Tab-separated table of C-alpha atoms and ligand atoms in Angstrom:
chain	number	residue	atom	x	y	z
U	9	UNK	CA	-0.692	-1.151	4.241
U	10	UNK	CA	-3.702	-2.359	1.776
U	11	UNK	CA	-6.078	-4.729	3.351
U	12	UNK	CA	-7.884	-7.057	0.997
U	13	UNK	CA	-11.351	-6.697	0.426
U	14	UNK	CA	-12.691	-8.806	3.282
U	15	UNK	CA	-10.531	-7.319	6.296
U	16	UNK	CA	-12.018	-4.418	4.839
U	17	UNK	CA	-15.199	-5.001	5.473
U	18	UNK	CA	-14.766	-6.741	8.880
U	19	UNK	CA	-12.837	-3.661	9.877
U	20	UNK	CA	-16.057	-1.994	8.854
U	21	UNK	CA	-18.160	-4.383	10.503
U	22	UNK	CA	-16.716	-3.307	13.569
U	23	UNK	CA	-18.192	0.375	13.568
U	24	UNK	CA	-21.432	-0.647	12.644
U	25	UNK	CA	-21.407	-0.725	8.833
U	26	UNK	CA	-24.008	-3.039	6.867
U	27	UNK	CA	-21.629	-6.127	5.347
U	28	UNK	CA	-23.056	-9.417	4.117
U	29	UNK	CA	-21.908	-12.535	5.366
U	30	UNK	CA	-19.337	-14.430	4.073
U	31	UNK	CA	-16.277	-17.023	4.506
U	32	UNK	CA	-12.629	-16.460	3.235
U	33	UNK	CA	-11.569	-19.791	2.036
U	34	UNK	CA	-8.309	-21.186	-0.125
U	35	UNK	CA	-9.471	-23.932	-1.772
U	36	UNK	CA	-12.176	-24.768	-4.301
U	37	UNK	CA	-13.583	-27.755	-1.494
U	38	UNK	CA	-13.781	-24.860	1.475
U	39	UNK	CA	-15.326	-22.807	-1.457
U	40	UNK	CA	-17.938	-24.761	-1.950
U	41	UNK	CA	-18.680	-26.307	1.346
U	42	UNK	CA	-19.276	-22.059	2.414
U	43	UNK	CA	-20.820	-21.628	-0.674
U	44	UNK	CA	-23.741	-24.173	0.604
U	45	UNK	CA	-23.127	-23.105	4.144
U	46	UNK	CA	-24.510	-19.581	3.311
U	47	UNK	CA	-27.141	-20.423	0.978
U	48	UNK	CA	-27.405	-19.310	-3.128
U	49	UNK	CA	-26.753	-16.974	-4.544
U	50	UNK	CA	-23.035	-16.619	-3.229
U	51	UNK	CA	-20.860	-13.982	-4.799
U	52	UNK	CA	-17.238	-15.704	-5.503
U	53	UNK	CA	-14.501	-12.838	-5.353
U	54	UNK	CA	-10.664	-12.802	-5.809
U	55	UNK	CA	-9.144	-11.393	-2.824
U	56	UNK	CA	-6.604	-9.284	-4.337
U	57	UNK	CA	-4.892	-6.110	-3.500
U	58	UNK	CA	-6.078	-4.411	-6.881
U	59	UNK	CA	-9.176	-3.206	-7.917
U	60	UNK	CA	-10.884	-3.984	-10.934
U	61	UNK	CA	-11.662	-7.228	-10.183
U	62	UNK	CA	-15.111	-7.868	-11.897
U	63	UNK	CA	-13.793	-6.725	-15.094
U	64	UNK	CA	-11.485	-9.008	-15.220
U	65	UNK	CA	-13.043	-12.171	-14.365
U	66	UNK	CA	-12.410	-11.995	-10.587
U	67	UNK	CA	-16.168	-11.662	-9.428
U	68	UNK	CA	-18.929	-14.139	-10.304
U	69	UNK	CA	-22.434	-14.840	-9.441
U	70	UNK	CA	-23.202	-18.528	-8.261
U	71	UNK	CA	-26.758	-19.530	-8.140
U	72	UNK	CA	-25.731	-23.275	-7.425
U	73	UNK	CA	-23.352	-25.564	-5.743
U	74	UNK	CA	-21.971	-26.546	-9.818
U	75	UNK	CA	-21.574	-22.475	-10.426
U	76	UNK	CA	-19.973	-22.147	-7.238
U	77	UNK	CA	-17.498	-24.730	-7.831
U	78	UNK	CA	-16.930	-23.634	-11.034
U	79	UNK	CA	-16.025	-19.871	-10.441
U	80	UNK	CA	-13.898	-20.983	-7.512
U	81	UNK	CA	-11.609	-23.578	-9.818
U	82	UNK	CA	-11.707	-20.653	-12.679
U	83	UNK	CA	-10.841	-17.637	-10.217
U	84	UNK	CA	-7.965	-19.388	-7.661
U	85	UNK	CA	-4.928	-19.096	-9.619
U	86	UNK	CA	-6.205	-16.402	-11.872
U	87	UNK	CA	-3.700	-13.622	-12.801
U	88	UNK	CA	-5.429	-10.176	-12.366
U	89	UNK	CA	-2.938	-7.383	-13.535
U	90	UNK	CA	0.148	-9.699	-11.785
U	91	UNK	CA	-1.804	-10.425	-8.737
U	92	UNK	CA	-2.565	-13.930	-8.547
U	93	UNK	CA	-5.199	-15.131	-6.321
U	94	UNK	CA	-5.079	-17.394	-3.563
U	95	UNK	CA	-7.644	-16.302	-1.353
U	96	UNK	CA	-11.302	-16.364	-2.518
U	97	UNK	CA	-13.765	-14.475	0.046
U	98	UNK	CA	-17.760	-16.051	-0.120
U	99	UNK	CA	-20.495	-13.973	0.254
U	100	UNK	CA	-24.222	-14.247	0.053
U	101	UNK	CA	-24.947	-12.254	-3.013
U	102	UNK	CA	-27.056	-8.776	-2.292
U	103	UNK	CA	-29.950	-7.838	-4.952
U	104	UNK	CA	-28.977	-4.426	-6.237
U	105	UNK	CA	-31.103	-1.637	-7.270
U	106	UNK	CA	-28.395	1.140	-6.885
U	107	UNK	CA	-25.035	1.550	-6.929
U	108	UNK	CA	-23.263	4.372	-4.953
U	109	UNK	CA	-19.679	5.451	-4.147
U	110	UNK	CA	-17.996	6.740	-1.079
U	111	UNK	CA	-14.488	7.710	0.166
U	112	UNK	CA	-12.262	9.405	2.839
U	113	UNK	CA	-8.971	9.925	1.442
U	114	UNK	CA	-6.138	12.169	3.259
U	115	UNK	CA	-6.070	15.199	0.752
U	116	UNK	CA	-2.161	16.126	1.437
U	117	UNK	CA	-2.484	19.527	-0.500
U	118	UNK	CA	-5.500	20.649	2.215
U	119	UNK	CA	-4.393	19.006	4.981
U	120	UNK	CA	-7.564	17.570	5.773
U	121	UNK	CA	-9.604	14.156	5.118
U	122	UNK	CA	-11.308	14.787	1.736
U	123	UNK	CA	-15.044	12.906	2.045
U	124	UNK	CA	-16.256	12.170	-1.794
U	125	UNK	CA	-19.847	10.988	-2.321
U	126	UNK	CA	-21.380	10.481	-4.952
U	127	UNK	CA	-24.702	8.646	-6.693
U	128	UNK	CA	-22.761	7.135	-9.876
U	129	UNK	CA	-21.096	4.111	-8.380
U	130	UNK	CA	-19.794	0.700	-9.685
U	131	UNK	CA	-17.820	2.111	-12.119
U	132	UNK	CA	-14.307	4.325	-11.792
U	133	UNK	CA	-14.463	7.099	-9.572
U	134	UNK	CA	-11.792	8.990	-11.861
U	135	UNK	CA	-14.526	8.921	-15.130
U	136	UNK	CA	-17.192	10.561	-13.063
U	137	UNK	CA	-14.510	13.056	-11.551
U	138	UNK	CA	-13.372	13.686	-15.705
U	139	UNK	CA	-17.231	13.809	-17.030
U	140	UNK	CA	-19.791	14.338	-14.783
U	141	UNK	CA	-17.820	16.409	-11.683
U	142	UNK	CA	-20.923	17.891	-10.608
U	143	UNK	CA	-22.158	14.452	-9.869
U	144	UNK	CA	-19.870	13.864	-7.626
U	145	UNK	CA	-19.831	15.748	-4.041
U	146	UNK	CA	-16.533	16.476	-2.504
U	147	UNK	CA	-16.498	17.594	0.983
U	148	UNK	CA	-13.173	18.521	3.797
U	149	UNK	CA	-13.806	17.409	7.179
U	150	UNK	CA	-12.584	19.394	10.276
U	151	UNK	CA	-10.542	16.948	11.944
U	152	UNK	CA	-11.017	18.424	15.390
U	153	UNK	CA	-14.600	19.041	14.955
U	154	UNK	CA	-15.138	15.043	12.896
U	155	UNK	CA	-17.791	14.607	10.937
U	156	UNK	CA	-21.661	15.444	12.174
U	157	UNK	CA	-24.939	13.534	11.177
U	158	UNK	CA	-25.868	16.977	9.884
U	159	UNK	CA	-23.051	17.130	7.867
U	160	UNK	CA	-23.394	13.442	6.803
U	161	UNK	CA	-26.815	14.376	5.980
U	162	UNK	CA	-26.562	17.412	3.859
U	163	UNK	CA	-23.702	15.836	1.645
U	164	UNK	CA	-26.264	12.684	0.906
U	165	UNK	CA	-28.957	15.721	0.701
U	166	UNK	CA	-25.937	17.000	-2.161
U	167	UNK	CA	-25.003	14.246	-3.971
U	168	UNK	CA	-29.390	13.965	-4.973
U	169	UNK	CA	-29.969	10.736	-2.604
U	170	UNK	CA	-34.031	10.660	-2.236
U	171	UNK	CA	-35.159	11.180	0.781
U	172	UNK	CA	-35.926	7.705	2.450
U	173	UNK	CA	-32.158	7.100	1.764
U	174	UNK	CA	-30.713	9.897	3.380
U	175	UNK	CA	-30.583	8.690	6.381
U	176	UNK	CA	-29.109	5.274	5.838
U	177	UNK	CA	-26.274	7.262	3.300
U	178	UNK	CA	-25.260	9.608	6.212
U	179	UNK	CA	-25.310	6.913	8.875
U	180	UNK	CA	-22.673	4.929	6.628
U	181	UNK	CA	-20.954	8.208	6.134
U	182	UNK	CA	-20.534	8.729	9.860
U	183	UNK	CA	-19.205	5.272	10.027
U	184	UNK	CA	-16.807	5.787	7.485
U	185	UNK	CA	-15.171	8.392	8.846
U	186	UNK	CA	-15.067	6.282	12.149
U	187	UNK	CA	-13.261	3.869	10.399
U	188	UNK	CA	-11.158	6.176	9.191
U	189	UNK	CA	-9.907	7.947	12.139
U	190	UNK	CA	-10.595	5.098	14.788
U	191	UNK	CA	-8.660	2.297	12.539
U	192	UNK	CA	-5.799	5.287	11.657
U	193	UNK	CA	-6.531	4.734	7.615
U	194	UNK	CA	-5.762	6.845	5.205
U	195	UNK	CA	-8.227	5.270	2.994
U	196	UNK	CA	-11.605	4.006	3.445
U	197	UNK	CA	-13.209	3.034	-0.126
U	198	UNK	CA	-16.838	1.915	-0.482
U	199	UNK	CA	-17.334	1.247	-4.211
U	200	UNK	CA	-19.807	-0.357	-4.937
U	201	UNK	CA	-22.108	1.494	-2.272
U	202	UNK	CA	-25.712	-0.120	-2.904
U	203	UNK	CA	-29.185	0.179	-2.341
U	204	UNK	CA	-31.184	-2.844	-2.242
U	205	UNK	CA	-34.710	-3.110	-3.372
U	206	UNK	CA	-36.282	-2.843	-0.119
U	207	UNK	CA	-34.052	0.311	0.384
U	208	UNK	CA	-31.357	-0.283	2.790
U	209	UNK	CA	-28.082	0.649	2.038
U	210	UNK	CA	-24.709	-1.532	2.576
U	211	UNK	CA	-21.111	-1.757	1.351
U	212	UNK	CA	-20.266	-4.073	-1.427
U	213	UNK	CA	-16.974	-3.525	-1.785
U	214	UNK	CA	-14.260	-2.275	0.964
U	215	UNK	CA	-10.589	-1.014	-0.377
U	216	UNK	CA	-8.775	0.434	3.080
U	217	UNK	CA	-5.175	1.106	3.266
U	218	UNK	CA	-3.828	1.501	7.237
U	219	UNK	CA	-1.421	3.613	7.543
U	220	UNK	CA	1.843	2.039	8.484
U	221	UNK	CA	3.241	4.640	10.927
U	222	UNK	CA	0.276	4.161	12.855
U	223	UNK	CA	-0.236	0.281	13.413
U	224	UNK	CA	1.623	0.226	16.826
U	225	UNK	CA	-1.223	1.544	17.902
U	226	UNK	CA	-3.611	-1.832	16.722
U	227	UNK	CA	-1.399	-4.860	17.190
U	228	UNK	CA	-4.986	-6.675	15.766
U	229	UNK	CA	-4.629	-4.948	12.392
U	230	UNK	CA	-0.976	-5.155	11.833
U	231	UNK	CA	-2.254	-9.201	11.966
U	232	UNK	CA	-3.578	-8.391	8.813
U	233	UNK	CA	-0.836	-7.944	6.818
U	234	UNK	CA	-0.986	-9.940	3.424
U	235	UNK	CA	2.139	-12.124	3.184
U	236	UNK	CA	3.510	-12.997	-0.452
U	237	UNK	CA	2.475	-9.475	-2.389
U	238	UNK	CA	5.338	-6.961	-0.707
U	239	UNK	CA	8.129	-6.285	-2.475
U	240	UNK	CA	10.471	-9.502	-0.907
U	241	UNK	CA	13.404	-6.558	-0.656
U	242	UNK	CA	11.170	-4.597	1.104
U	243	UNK	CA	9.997	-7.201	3.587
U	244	UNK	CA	13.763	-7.991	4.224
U	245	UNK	CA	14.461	-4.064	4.949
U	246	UNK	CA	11.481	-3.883	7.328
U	247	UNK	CA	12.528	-6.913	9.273
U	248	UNK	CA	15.201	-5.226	10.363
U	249	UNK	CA	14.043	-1.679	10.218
U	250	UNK	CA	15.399	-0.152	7.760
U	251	UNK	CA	13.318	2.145	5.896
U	252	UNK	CA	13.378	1.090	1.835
U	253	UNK	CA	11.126	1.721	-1.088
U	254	UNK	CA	11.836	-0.041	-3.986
U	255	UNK	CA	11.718	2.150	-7.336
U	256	UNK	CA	12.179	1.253	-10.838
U	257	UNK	CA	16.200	2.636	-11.614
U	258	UNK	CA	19.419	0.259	-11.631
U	259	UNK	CA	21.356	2.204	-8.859
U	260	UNK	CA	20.800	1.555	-5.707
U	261	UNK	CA	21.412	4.270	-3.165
U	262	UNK	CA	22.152	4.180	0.701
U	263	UNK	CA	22.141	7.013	3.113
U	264	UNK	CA	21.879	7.736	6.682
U	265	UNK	CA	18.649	10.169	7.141
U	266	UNK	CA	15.574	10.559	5.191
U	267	UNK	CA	16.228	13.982	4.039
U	268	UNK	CA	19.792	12.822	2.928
U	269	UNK	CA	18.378	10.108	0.899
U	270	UNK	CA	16.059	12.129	-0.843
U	271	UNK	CA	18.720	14.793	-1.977
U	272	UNK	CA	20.658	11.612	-3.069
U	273	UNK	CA	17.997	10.526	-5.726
U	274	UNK	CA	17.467	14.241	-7.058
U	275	UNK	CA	21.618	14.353	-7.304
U	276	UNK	CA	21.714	11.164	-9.043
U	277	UNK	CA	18.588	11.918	-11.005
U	278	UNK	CA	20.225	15.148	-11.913
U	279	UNK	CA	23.678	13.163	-13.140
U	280	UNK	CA	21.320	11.122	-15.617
U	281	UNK	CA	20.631	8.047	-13.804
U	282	UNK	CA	17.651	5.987	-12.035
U	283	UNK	CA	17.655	5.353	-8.669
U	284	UNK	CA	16.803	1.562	-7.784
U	285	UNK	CA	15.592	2.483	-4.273
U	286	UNK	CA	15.377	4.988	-1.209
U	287	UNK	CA	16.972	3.578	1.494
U	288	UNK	CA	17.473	5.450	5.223
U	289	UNK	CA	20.166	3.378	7.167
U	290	UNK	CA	18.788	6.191	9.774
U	291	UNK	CA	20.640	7.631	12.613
U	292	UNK	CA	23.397	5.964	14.084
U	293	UNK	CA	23.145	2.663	12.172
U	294	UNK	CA	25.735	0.650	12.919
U	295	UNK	CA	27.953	-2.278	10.495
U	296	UNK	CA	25.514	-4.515	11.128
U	297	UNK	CA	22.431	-2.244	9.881
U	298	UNK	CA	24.884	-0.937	6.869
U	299	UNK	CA	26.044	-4.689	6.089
U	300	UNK	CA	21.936	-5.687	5.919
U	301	UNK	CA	21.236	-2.871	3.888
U	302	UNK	CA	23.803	-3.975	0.952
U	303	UNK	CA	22.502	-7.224	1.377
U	304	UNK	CA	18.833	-5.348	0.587
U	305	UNK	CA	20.103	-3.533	-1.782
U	306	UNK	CA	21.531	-6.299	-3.684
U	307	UNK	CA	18.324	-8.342	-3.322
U	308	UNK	CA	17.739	-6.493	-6.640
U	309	UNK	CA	18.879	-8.078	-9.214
U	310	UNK	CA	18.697	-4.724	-11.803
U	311	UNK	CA	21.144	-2.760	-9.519
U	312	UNK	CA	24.202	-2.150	-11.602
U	313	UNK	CA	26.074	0.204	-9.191
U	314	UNK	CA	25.701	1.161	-5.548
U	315	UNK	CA	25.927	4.567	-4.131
U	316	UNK	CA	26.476	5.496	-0.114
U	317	UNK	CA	26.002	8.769	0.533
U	318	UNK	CA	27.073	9.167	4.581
U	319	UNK	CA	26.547	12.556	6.262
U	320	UNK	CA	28.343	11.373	9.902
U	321	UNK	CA	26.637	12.735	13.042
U	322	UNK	CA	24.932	10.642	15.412
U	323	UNK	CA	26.134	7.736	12.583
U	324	UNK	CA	29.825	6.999	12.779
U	325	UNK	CA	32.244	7.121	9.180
U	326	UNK	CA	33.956	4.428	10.739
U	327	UNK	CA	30.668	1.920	11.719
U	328	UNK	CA	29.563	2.757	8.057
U	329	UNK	CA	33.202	1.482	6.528
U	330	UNK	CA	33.252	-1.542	8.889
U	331	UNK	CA	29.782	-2.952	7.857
U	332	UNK	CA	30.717	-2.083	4.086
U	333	UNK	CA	33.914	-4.416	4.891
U	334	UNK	CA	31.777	-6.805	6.621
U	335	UNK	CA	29.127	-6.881	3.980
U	336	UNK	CA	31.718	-7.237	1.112
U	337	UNK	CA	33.063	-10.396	3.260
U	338	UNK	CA	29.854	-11.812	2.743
U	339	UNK	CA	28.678	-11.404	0.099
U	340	UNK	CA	31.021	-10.391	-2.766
U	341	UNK	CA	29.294	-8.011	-4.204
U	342	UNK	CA	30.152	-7.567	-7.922
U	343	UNK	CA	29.167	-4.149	-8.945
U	344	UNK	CA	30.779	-1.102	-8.292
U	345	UNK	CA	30.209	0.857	-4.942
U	346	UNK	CA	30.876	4.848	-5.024
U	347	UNK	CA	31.246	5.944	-1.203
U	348	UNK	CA	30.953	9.442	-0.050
U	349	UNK	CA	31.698	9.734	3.705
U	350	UNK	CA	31.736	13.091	5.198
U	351	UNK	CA	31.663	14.302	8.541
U	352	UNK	CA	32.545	12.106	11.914
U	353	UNK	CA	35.218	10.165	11.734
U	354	UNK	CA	35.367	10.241	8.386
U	355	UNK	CA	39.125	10.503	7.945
U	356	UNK	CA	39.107	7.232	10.190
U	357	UNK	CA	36.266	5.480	7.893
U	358	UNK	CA	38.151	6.291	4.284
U	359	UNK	CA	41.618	4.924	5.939
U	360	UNK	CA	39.776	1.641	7.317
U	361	UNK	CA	38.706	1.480	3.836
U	362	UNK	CA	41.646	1.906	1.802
U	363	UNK	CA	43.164	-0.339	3.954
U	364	UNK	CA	40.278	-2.622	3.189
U	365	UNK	CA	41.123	-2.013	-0.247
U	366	UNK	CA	37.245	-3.547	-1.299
U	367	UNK	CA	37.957	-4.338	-5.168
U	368	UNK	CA	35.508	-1.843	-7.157
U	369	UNK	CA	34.626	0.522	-4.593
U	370	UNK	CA	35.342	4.368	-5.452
U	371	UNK	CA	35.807	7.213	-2.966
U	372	UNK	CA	34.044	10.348	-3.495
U	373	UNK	CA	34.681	13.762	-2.356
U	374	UNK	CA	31.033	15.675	-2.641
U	375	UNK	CA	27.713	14.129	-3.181
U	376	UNK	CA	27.599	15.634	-6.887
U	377	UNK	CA	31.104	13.991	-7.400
U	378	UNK	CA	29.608	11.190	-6.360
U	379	UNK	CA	26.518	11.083	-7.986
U	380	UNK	CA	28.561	11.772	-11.686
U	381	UNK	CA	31.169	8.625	-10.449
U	382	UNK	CA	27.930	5.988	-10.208
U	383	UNK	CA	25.579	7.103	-12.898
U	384	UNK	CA	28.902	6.706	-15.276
U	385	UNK	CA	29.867	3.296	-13.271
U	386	UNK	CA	26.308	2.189	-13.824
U	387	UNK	CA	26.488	3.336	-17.315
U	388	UNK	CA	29.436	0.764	-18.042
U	389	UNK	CA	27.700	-2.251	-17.096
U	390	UNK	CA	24.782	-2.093	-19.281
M	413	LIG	P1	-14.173	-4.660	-8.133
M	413	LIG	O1	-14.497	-4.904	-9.569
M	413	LIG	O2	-12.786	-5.152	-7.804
M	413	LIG	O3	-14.369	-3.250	-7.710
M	413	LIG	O4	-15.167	-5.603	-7.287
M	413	LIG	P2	-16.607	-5.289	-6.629
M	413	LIG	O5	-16.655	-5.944	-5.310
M	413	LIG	O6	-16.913	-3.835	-6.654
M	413	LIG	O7	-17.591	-6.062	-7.599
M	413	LIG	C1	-17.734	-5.695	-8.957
M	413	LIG	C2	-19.171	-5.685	-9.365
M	413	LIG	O8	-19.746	-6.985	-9.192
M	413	LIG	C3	-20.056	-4.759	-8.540
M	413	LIG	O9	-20.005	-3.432	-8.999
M	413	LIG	C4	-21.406	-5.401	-8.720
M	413	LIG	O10	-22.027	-4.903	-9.901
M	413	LIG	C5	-21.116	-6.872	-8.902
M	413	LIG	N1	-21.428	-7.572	-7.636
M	413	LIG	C6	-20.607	-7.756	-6.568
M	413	LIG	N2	-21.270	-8.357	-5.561
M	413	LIG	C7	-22.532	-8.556	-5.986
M	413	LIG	C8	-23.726	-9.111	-5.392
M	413	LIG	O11	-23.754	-9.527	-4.227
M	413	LIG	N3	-24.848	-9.125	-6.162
M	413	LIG	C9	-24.867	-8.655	-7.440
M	413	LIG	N4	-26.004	-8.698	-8.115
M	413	LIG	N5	-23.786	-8.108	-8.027
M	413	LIG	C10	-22.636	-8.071	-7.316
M	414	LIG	MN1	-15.481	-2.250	-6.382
């Protein structure tokens, strides 16, 4: 989960990282009326979840009540890269003499947090990483031993920060990596990292993304969620837990097990076509869960053709063919449905649904078989 910019920083707030003050506000009035509140100059800045922002128009320096109004009627409603703002966030502008960068990202490949540090900030991370790589100072944490002030210290020592900065770098290091662990992220980005002209350093810019699996454990953050950017499918599947992704193909897929699914897309893949989604109907989902994930499923307008791939085990053939009848008595779904059922009670699932006798819905053998039927189905309706 992506937190804008400002839950960022009051996440970072918490563990003792330098923010400026500021008001989140969603109209030009409240925009101005915080705007005056702090004092000029106020930074105005689209609260988005996509970076980039200054470039295109989405930051702006106010030096008066006029300029602040101004920015705020130019930036609500602005379309950055499809993200449209609706949420401006206030700040009292910071004088800059330097600008830094700093992340924690989880590096998969290592299996460890990957720190990256370096003095060439404000601009993308990824051109410094192409051109200058020795400017930028990339550093694995331990995460049983965390990271140390000594560490902190000799990757600001690294990265060329002078030396009345190094402590202020490796105390927002330390914090960082706080954040990180304490807030269960899996990002933490501080981009621009300043220094001010009387030398203290602070976070301009937060980007953190929670990670999902985690935010049982902070009921507070999972308050943070930013309505009206998901994927509306994907807000319907997690409602009633059912684990979806949305992806870019016109078939949509169902299976019951994450594994399962996953073989499903490479099969389909393999056949030619483009899976629409992932979708785990998980263990022992009953016709209820199956009859919620068509209805997902169909949320999408570009599916063309459906595929269920059902391994029974814990999940019942039979459950699986009763919420397909349920769903198509519902909602009348007009594209074909290819239905592999193997395993328990599948003999009793394929009767219920030839019985059913579902108009457009194939029966398939093998999950290859299957694959072939619904990339050539899907094939027919484009
Ligand atoms: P991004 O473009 O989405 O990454 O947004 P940032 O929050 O990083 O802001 C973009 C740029 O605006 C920064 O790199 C700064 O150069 C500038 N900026 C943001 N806040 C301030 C501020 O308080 N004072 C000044 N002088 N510049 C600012
Ligand atoms: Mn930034």
């Amino acid at each position: 989960m992506d937190l804008l910019e400002y839950q960022g920083k009051q996440l970072f707030a918490r563990h003792g990282l330098d923010v400026s003050d500021g008001r989140a506000v969603t109209t030009v009035e409240d925009a101005v009326a915080a705007a005056n509140e702090l004092g000029y100059p106020v930074v105005v800045k689209a609260q988005v979840l996509i970076g980039g922002r200054g470039k295109a128009g989405g930051v702006k320096l106010a030096s008066n009540e006029d300029e602040a109004r101004e920015h705020a009627t130019n930036i609500l409603g602005l379309d950055i890269r499809g993200h449209i703002v609706h949420e401006l966030w206030i700040e009292k502008a910071s004088d800059i003499a330097d600008e830094y960068y700093a992340s924690i990202l989880l590096d998969r490949s290592a299996k460890a947090p990957l720190l990256m540090f370096s003095k060439e900030g404000g601009i993308d991370i990824e051109e410094v990483a192409a051109n200058t790589p020795e400017k930028l100072v990339r550093h694995h944490i331990d995460a049983l031993d965390g990271l140390s002030r000594e560490e902190a210290l000799k990757i600001a020592e690294q990265g060329g920060v002078e030396a009345d900065l190094t402590d202020g770098v490796a105390d927002i290091l330390v914090s960082l990596y706080e954040v990180w662990t304490q807030e269960d992220a899996t990002l933490t980005e501080i981009n621009p990292l300043i220094v001010t002209p009387d030398r203290k350093v602070k976070a301009l810019d937060a980007k953190v993304t929670l990670d999902n699996n985690a935010l049982y454990r902070h009921p507070e953050n999972a308050e943070l969620k930013v309505h009206g950017e998901e994927d509306p499918q994907e807000a319907k599947a997690a409602e009633h837990g059912l684990q979806y992704v949305a992806l870019d193909g016109d078939i949509g897929i169902l299976g019951n097990g994450a594994g399962l699914v996953m073989s499903t897309l490479d099969v389909v893949a393999q056949a030619g076509g483009s899976p629409a989604n992932f979708l785990d109907a998980g263990g022992g989902s009953d016709a209820e869960t199956i009859k919620q994930g068509v209805e997902v499923i169909l949320g999408n307008p570009k599916v063309k053709a459906v595929l269920f791939n059902i391994f029974g085990g814990i999940t019942r053939c039979d459950e699986v063919a009763n919420g397909l009848i349920a769903a198509f008595a519902e909602i009348n779904p007009t594209v074909p449905f290819v239905v592999r059922l193997d395993g328990t009670n599948d003999v009793q699932g394929r009767e219920l649904l030839e019985q059913a006798a579902l108009p457009n819905v194939h029966p398939a053998k093998t999950m290859n078989e299957a694959a072939e039927k619904v990339v050539a189905l899907a094939k027919e309706q484009s």
